[in-house]
Coordinates of C-alpha atoms and ligand atoms in Angstrom, one line a residue:
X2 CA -12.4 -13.6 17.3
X3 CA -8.8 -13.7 18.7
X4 CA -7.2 -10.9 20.5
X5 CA -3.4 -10.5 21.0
X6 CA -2.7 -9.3 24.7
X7 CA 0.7 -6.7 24.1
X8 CA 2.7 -7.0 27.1
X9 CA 6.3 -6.9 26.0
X10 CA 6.9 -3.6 27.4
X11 CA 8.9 -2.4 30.1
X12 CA 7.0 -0.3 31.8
X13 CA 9.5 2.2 32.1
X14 CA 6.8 5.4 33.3
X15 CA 5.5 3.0 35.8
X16 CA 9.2 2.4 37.6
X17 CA 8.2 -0.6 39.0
X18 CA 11.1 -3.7 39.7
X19 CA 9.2 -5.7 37.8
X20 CA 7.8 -4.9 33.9
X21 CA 4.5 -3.6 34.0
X22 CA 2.6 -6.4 33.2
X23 CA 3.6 -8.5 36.2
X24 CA 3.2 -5.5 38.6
X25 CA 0.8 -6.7 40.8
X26 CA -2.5 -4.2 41.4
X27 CA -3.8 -6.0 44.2
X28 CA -2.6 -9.4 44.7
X29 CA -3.4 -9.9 41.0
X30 CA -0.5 -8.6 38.1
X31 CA -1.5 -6.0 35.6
X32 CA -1.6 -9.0 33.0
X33 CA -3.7 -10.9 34.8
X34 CA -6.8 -8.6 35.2
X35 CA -6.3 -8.1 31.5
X36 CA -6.7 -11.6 31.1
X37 CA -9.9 -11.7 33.3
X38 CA -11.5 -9.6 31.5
X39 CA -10.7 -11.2 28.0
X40 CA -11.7 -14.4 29.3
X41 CA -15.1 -12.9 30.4
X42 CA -15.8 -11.7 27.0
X43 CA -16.0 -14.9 24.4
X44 CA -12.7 -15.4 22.7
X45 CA -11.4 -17.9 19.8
X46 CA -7.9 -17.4 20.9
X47 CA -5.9 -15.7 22.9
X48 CA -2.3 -14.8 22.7
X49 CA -0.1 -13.1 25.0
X50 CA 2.7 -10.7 24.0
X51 CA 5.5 -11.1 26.6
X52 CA 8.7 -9.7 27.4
X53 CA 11.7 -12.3 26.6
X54 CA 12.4 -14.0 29.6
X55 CA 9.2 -14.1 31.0
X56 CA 6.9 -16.4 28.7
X57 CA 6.9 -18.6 31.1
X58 CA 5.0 -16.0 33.8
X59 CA 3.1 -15.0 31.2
X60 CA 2.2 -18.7 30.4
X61 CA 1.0 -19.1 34.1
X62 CA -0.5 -16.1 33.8
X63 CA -2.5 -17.0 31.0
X64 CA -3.5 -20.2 31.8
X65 CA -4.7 -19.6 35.7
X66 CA -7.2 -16.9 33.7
X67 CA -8.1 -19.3 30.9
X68 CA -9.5 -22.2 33.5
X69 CA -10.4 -24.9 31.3
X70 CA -9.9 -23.1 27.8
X71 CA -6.0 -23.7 27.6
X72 CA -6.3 -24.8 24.0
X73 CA -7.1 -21.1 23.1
X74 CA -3.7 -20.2 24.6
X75 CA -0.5 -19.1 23.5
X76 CA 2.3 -17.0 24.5
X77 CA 5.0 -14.9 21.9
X78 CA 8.3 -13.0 22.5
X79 CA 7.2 -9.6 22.2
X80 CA 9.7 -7.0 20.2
X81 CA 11.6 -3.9 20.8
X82 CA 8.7 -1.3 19.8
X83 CA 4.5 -2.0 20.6
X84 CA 4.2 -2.2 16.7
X85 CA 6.8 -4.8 16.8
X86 CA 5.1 -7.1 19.5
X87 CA 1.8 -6.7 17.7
X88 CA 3.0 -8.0 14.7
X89 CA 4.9 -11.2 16.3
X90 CA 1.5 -11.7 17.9
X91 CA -0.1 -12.3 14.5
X92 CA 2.2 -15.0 13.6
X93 CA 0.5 -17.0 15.6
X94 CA -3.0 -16.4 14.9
X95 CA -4.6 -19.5 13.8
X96 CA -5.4 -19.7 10.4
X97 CA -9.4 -19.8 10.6
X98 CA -9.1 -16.6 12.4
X99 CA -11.0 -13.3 10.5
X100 CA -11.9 -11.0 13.5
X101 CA -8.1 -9.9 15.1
X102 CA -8.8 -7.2 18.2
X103 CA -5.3 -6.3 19.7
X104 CA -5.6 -5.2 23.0
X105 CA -3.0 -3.5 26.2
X106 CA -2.4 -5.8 28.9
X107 CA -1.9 -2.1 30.7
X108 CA -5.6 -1.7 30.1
X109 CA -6.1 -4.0 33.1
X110 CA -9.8 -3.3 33.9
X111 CA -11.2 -2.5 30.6
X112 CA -14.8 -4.1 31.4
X113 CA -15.5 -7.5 29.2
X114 CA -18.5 -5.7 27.6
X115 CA -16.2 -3.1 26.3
X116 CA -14.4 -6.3 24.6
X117 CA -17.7 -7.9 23.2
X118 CA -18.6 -4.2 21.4
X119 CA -15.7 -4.1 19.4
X120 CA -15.8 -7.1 18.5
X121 CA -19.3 -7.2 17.2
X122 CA -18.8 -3.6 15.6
X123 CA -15.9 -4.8 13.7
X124 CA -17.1 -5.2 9.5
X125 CA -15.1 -6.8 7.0
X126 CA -13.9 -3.5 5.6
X127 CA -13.3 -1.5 8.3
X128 CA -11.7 -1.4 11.9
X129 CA -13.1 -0.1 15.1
X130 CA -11.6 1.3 18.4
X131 CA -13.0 2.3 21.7
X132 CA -12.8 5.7 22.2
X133 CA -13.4 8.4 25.0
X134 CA -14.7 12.2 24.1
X135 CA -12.5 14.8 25.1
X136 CA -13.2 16.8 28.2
X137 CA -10.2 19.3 28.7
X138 CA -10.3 22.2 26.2
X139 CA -7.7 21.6 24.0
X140 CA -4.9 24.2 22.7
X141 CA -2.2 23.8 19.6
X142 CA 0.7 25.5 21.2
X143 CA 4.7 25.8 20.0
X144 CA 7.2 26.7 22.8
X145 CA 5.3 29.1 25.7
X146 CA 2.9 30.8 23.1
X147 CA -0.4 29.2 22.5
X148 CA -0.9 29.2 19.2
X149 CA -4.4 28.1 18.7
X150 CA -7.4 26.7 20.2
X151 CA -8.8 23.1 18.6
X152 CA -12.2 22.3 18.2
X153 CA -12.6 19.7 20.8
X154 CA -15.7 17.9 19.5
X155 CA -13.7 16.5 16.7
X156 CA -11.1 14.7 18.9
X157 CA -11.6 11.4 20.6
X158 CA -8.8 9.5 23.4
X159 CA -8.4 6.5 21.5
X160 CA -8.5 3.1 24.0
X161 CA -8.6 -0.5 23.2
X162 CA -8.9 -3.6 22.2
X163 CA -9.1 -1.9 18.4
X164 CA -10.4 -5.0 16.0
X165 CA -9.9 -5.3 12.3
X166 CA -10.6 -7.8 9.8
X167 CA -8.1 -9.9 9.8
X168 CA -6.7 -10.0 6.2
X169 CA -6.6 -6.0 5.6
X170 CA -4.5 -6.0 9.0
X171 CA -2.0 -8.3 7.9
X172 CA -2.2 -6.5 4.6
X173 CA -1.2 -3.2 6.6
X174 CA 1.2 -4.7 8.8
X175 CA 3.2 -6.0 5.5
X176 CA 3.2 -2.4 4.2
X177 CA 4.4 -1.2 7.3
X178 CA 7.2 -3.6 7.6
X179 CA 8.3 -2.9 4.2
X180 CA 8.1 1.1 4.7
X181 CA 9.9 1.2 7.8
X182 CA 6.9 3.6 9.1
X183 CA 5.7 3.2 13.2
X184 CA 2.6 3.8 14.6
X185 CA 1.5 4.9 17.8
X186 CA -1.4 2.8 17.2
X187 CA -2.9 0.1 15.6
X188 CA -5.8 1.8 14.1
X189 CA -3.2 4.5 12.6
X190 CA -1.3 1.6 10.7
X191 CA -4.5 0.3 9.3
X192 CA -5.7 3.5 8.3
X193 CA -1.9 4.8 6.8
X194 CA -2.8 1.2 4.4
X195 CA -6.2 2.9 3.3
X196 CA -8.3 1.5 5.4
X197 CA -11.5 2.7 7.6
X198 CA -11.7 2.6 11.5
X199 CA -14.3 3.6 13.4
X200 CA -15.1 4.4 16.5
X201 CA -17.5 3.6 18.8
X202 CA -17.8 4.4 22.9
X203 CA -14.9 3.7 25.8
X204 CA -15.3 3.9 29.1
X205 CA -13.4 5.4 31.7
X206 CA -12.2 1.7 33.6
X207 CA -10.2 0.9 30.7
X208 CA -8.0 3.9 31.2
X209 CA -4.1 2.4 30.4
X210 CA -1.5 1.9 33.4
X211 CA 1.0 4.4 32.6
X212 CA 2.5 6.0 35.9
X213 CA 2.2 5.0 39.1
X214 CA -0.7 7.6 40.0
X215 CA -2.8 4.9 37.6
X216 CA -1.4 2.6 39.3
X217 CA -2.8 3.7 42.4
X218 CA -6.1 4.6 40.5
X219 CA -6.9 1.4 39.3
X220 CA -5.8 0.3 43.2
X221 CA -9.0 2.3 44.3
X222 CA -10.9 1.2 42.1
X223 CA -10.8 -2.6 42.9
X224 CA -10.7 -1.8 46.2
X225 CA -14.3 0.5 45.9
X226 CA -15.6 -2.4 43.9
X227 CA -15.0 -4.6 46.4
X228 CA -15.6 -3.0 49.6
X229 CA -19.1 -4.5 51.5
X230 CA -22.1 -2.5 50.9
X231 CA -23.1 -1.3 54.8
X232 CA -27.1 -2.8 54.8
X233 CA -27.9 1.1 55.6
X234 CA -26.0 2.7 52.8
X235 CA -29.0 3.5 50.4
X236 CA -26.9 5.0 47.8
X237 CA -25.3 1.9 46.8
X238 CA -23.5 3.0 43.3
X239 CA -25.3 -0.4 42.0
X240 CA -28.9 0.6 42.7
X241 CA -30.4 1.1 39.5
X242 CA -32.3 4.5 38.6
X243 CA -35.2 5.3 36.5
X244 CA -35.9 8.5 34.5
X245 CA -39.1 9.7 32.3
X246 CA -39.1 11.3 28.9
X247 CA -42.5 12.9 26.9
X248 CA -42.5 14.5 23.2
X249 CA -45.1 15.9 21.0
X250 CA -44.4 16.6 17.4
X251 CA -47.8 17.9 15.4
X252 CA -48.4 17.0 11.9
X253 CA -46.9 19.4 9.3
X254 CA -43.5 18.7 8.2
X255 CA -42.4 17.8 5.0
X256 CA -41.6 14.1 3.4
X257 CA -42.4 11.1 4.9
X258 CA -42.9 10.4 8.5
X259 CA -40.3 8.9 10.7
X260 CA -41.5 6.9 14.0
X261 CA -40.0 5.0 16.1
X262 CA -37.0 4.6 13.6
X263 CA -38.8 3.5 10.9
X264 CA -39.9 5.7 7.7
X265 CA -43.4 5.4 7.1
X266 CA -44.3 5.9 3.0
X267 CA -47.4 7.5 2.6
X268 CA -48.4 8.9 6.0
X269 CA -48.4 12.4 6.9
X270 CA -45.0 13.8 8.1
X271 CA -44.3 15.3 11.8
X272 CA -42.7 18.6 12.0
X273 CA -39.7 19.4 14.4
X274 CA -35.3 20.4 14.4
X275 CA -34.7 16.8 13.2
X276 CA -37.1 14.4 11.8
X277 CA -40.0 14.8 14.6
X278 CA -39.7 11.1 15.8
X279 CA -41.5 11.4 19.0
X280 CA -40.8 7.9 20.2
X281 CA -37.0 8.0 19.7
X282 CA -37.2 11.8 21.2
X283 CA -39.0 10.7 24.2
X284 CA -36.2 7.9 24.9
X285 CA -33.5 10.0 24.7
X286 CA -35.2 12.2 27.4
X287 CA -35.5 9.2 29.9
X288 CA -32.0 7.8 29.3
X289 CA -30.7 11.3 29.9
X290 CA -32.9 12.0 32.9
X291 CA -32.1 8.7 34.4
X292 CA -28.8 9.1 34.1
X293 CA -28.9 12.7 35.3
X294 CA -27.1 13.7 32.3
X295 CA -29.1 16.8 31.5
X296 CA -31.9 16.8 28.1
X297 CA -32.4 16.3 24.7
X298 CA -32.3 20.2 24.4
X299 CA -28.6 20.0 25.9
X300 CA -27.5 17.0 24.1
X301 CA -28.8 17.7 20.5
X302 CA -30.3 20.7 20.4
X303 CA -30.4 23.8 17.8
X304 CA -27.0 24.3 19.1
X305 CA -25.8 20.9 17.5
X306 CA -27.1 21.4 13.9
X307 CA -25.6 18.0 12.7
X308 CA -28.3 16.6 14.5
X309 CA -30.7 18.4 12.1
X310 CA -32.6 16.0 10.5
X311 CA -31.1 13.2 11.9
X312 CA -32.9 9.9 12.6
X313 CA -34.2 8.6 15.9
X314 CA -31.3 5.7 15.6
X315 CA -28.5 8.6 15.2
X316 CA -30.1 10.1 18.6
X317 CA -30.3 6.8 20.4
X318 CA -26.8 5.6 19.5
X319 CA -25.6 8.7 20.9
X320 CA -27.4 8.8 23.7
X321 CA -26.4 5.4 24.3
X322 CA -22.4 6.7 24.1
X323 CA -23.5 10.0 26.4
X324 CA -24.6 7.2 29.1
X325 CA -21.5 4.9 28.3
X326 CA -19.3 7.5 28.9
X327 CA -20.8 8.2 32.3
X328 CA -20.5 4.7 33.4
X329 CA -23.8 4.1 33.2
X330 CA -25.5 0.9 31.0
X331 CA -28.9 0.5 30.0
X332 CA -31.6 -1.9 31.1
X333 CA -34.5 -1.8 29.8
X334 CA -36.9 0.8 28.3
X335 CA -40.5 1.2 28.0
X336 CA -42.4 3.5 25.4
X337 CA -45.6 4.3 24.3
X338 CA -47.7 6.8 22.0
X339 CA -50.7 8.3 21.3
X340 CA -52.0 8.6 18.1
X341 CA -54.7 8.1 15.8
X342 CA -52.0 6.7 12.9
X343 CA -49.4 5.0 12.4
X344 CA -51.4 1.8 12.3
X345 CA -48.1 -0.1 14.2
X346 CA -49.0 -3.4 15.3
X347 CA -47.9 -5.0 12.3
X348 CA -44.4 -3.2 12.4
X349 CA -43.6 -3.2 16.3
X350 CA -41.1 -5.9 15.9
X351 CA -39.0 -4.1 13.2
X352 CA -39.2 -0.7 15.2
X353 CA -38.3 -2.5 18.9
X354 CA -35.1 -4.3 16.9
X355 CA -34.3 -1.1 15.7
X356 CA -34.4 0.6 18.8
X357 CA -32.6 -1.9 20.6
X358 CA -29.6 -2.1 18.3
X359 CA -29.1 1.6 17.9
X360 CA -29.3 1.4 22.0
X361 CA -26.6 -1.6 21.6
X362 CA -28.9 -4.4 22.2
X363 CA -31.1 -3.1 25.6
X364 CA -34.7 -4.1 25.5
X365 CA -37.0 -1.5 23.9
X366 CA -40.9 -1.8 23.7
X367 CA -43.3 0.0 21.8
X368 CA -47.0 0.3 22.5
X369 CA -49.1 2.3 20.6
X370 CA -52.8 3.7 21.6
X371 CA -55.6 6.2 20.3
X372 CA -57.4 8.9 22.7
X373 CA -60.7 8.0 21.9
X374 CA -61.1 11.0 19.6
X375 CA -60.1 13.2 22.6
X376 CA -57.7 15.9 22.8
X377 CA -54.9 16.8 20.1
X378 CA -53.9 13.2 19.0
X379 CA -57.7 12.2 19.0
X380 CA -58.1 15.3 16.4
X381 CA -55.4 14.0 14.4
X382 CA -52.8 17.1 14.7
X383 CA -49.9 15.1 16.3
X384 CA -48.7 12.3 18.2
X385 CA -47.4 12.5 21.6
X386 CA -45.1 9.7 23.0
X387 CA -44.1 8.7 26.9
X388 CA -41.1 6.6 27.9
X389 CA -39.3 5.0 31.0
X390 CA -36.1 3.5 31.2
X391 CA -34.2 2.1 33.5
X392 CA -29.6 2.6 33.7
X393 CA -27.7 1.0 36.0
X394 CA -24.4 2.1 37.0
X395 CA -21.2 0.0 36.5
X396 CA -20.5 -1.4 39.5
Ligands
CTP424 N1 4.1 -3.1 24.6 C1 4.6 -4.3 24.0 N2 5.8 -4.3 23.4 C2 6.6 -3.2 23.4 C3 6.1 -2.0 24.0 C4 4.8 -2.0 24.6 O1 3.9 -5.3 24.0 N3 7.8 -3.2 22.9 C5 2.8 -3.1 25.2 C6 2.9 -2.8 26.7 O2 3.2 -4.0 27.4 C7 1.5 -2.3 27.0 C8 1.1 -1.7 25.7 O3 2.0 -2.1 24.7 O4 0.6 -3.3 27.4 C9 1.0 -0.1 25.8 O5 2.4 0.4 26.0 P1 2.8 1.3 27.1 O6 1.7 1.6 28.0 O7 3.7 2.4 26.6 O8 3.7 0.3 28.0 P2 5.3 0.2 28.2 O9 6.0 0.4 26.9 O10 5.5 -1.0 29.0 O11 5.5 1.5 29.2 P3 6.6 2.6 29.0 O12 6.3 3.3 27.7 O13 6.3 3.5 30.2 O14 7.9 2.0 29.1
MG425 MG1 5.8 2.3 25.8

């Protein structure tokens, strides 16, 4: 993977005397928290987008973060426009190069992991870019009249790094050279060339720099993250928390039976809104719960019929994005069921990988038990499922 750093701009919102990627946030520059957190993540190469002029600040920029990796490095004279600067950034890609994320140096704090997800999400048709729901209600308006409202829950805030295969985006930067056209993105020029992007979840830390009210945001934020934790302060924002989740689906629904993320052929179907998968159902309970983020009721209820039918790994990846949003990442979760079938021993490794990559890699396990012949999953009419998990909060 290589990522091109743009920092060629001005900075002109931000007023600062210097241009916005050598403004310093705390006694580190905008550009150089950008480069912390790409060299915490695991790049091929890295190359810096820099104002003419100032290659050489952006050189010891770059290499202070880089340590001992200086041979990924390289710095490039940035251009008049952000679409410009990209695309002098991807002359100097090397040439075994075939995963190209492009990333803001004003996205100074964008956490590393939020690096390593795009970069593993990328295919070799289609783009992907961080994004962030949309929390404000939303209104199309011309002059002082609103003109209409806009259904919210089909808009995402677009962040970065955004990563593309490599050849399709130097495909889409040629056609955009040779039209003229500009982008306000990356992901719009690789889309305006036919291409897919996809999206997958932000976080709030990698906000972009813009005025200097971010400025002073992203100020606090260091300085919270690095005040000392009194001993007596119990509510430490790193102390992780736990939540619980149960489901019961009975036996009754048509078509095969999904559990645990896995379609079982030939055994007897639960019933329920979506595909009755206890197991996924109960995890999405105790990721919710232990994030305080409200239920599965709230999340993907009757109210969200796109959820209808929808398979435990649909559930799971969202939840997953619910508790991104938040700020909150997943340890580890623990589930078990009751029931007389399934026979799952043989297939617990498939479902726990499953699990795990729908909940971005977190460690799921799956234990399975019978009742004895006691009760409604000893009598064969459902299966019931318990799970714990454990979040943690970004620091
Ligand atoms: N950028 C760039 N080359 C340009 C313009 C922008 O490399 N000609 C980079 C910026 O350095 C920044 C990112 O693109 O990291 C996003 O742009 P923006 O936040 O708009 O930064 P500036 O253009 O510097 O700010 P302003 O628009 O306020 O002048
Ligand atoms: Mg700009």
């Amino acid at each position: 993977m290589a990522i091109i750093v743009v920092a060629a701009g001005s900075g002109t919102r931000l007023g600062g005397a210097a241009p916005k990627a050598f403004v310093g946030i705390d006694e580190r520059s905008v550009l150089r928290h950008a480069l912390d957190g790409v060299f915490a993540a695991a790049p091929a190469q890295v190359i810096v987008v820099a104002p003419a002029g100032r290659e050489g600040d952006a050189e010891t920029e770059l290499f202070d973060a880089a340590g001992d990796r200086r041979d990924l490095c390289r710095v490039v004279v940035g251009g008049e426009t952000r679409q410009q600067s990209v695309a002098a950034g991807l002359g100097a890609l090397w040439g075994d190069i075939t995963t190209v994320l492009v990333h803001d140096a004003a996205r100074a704090l964008t956490p590393p992991s939020q690096i390593d997800a795009v970069t593993g999400a990328v295919t070799a048709d289609a783009g992907v870019i961080p994004a962030l729901s949309v929390i404000d209600t939303i209104k199309r308006v011309h002059e002082s009249e609103v003109v209409a409202g806009v259904d919210r829950s089909e808009l995402v805030a677009a962040q970065t790094p955004q990563g593309f295969p490599r050849a399709p985006l130097e495909a889409a930067y040629a056609a955009a050279l040779s039209s003229g056209a500009e982008y306000t993105d990356d992901a719009a020029l690789f889309a305006a060339a036919g291409y897919d992007v996809r999206h997958i979840a932000g976080s709030a830390r990698a906000f972009k720099i813009t005025t200097p009210a971010d400025l002073e945001r992203a100020r606090l934020m260091l300085t919270d993250a690095a005040a000392p934790q009194h001993p007596l302060v119990t509510s430490s924002p790193v102390i992780p928390r736990v939540g619980i989740g149960t489901d019961v689906h009975a036996f009754g629904g048509d078509g095969t039976l999904w559990l645990a993320g896995l379609a079982w052929p030939g055994e007897p179907a639960l019933s329920g809104h979506s595909d009755g998968d206890v197991v996924a159902h109960a995890i999405v309970d105790a990721l919710l719960g232990a994030a305080g983020l409200g239920d599965i009721g709230e999340h993907f209820g009757t109210a969200h019929p796109e959820y209808a039918g929808a398979h435990g790994d649909v559930f799971l990846a969202r939840t997953r994005e619910i508790l991104s949003e938040a700020e909150f990442a997943i340890g580890n979760v623990s589930v078990q069921f009751q029931g007389n079938r399934p026979r799952f021993s043989a297939r617990r490794a498939e479902a726990e990988s499953t699990l795990s990559a729908a909940l971005g890699g977190a460690s799921v396990n799956i234990s399975a038990t019978t009742t004895d012949g006691l009760g409604f999953t000893g009598r064969g009419e459902g299966i019931a499922a318990t799970a714990i998990a454990l979040v943690h909060p970004h620091p």
